[in-house]
Amino acid sequence: MFSANRRRFLRQVSSAGIACSANLAFGRFLSAQTPTSNSGDLARVYVDTRRTLAPIDRNLFGSFLEHLGRAIYEGIYDPGSKLADSNGFRKDVMDEVHHLGVPIIRYPGGNFVSGYNWLDGVGPKQDRPQVLDKAWNALNTNQFGTNEFMAWCKAVGTEPLMGLNLGTGTAEQAAALVEYCNVEKGTRWSDLRRKHGYAEPYNVKHWCLGNEMDGPWQIGHMTATEYGLKAQDAARQMHAVDPSLQLIACGSSGPFMPTYLEWDREVLEQCYDYVDALSLHRYVGNTAEETGSDSSKYLAMNLSMEKQIGETLAVCDLVRGHKRSPKKLWLSFDEWNVWYRARSGDAVNGHGQEAPHLLEEVYNLEDALLVGGILNSLIRNADRVKLACLAQLINVIAPIMTNPNGMFRQTIYYPYSWALQFARGSVLNLVVESPTYDVSGMGQVPYLDVAGTVSPEDGKVSLFILNRDLSKAHAIEVNWQDKSPARTLSSVLLTGDDLKAFNSFEAPQKVSPKTLDKPSIAGGRAKFEVPARSYAVIQWGA
Ligand code: AHR
């Protein structure tokens, strides 16, 4: 039955460290194949609401706004716009972000932060300098800075995740920004904030100690040991100002780095005791190098990200062992997305202009399906990944695009909005049996990628289902192991004939959600079909 090219069934168990096979390499959740499966093409999902992995931290579905291209200027701040309020904030964008319910937003970078002097962006606007941002070769007028960001966060109902400059910036400057943001009064920097007209402290909890410091492209790039020592110094000074901070050290920029994992280990050897989390980043593309431009491999790339999570955790726990530390770090996947088209030349060079059109990636259907798969991977790893940011939010590799007259939703908006809407409570420890297909370099990959959540308050169960099969629908039987829900509450679906279809201002609804026929429940089972090339979310209620 298991000749290399025959379709197989794979049993996917969504808990960490379950029994393994060759497939373990593709994720902490993958488990042994079930050689006895005789269920034809039917996939089975076993749900037991008593078996959960971890509560989901809402910050798992955060996002990111960098001073880059038209993300801040024109995107969220455009005082000359007919759509702006008296603060210069785009009202339509604020409404959309508020409606999405984004819990946390990283700011101000990204590569930008490593050359940013936060003092340039505070105080009277007429006194703020125009500065050349050397990360993206763009002009920053500094009309939007820390206080404007805090006001915008409050208005859209989100929390700030503040990035610190550990490139050209010093540990002292990092601690000064903490003091400016979090101390009530009576110190140099808190009194400066008050002088600027903001009496109340912001109490920002989460801070990133620099950005991608392993990358030779990063302003102030240094060795792992140098960075680890600088992060330790910054953490100690910041904690002296506010001991309640949650601090995230910079991990590897991705598995493509020659220093991948070794960087993480060396950094943590220096600063493990002083930080709470380690960051990881990942951008995926359907390119000749990465996937052979093969969409069926592309749709499996979330499993490669899951492997990255497992490897990064292994390093954290190795250093924990070295240190004999009682503390377990969590992961901050604070940049992830599809990004491969707008990645070179004029797409990344602002030519000294204000708000240039940079990184304006156009997302198609297959990108949205993969984003759904990535969200499934994040959900399955919610026991250790406590924060993650879809990079980014507006105009720059973003789900929301604006022009002077309005905005539209890119394809990737939909799976992201469904995670925000439906992934609540705790992650279910599902057992999934799925037929599989062979992917070069990855082995057998399940056609159906499933994650699930249960909300303890109201008992609502949601399943998030990616069907990677490009040509066939698949039948799924959900088996309720403890109690069967009374009804199906909702079922949303993204699918289409053309994997390359995309939305635009001219055709904003080309790729848009459909409804899946609501599955009926009988005898503790629900049976339904998911179309080829699809991502679906179904929610059941007591
Ligand atoms: O999100 C775009 C860029 O990607 C960020 O500035 C950087 O951190 C990463 O390389």
Short mmCIF file of N, CA, C and O in Angstrom, two decimals, residues 35 39 55 95 119 124 165 203 210 214 231 251 255 310 356 477 520 532:
data_model
loop_
_atom_site.label_atom_id
_atom_site.label_comp_id
_atom_site.label_asym_id
_atom_site.label_seq_id
_atom_site.Cartn_x
_atom_site.Cartn_y
_atom_site.Cartn_z
N PRO A 35 -1.52 2.67 8.63
CA PRO A 35 -1.46 1.73 7.52
C PRO A 35 -2.74 0.93 7.36
O PRO A 35 -2.99 0.37 6.30
N SER A 39 -10.61 3.66 4.50
CA SER A 39 -11.77 4.52 4.31
C SER A 39 -11.79 5.24 2.96
O SER A 39 -12.41 6.27 2.82
N PRO A 55 -4.61 27.22 25.79
CA PRO A 55 -5.47 28.37 25.45
C PRO A 55 -4.79 29.21 24.37
O PRO A 55 -3.56 29.28 24.32
N ASP A 95 -11.89 52.08 10.75
CA ASP A 95 -13.10 51.25 10.89
C ASP A 95 -12.82 49.80 10.52
O ASP A 95 -13.28 48.87 11.19
N LEU A 119 13.24 59.99 19.16
CA LEU A 119 13.07 61.40 19.56
C LEU A 119 12.70 62.29 18.37
O LEU A 119 12.09 63.34 18.54
N PRO A 124 6.44 68.88 19.18
CA PRO A 124 5.67 69.67 18.21
C PRO A 124 5.99 69.26 16.78
O PRO A 124 7.16 69.16 16.40
N ASN A 165 15.26 50.22 18.45
CA ASN A 165 16.44 50.31 17.60
C ASN A 165 17.67 49.78 18.36
O ASN A 165 18.23 50.48 19.20
N ASN A 203 1.79 52.37 29.30
CA ASN A 203 1.95 51.00 29.82
C ASN A 203 2.06 49.95 28.71
O ASN A 203 1.32 48.97 28.69
N GLY A 210 15.13 44.98 19.02
CA GLY A 210 15.76 45.07 17.70
C GLY A 210 14.99 44.27 16.66
O GLY A 210 13.94 43.69 16.94
N ASP A 214 20.52 39.45 12.74
CA ASP A 214 21.40 38.46 12.09
C ASP A 214 21.64 38.78 10.62
O ASP A 214 22.53 38.21 10.00
N ALA A 231 21.40 42.96 23.77
CA ALA A 231 20.01 42.69 24.16
C ALA A 231 19.93 42.52 25.68
O ALA A 231 18.99 42.99 26.33
N GLY A 251 15.48 36.47 17.06
CA GLY A 251 15.97 35.18 16.58
C GLY A 251 16.37 35.28 15.12
O GLY A 251 16.46 36.37 14.55
N PRO A 255 14.99 30.22 7.95
CA PRO A 255 15.84 29.05 7.73
C PRO A 255 16.84 29.22 6.59
O PRO A 255 17.77 28.44 6.47
N GLY A 310 9.31 24.22 15.45
CA GLY A 310 9.84 23.11 16.26
C GLY A 310 11.34 23.24 16.46
O GLY A 310 11.84 23.03 17.57
N PRO A 356 6.58 56.26 -0.83
CA PRO A 356 6.68 55.61 -2.15
C PRO A 356 5.88 54.30 -2.17
O PRO A 356 5.57 53.74 -1.12
N GLU A 477 -15.57 13.47 7.43
CA GLU A 477 -16.51 13.06 8.47
C GLU A 477 -15.93 13.53 9.81
O GLU A 477 -14.82 13.15 10.16
N SER A 520 -25.00 18.80 8.20
CA SER A 520 -25.96 18.36 9.21
C SER A 520 -25.28 17.38 10.16
O SER A 520 -24.27 16.75 9.80
N ALA A 532 -12.19 21.32 -4.08
CA ALA A 532 -10.76 21.40 -4.43
C ALA A 532 -10.29 22.83 -4.21
O ALA A 532 -11.08 23.77 -4.31
#
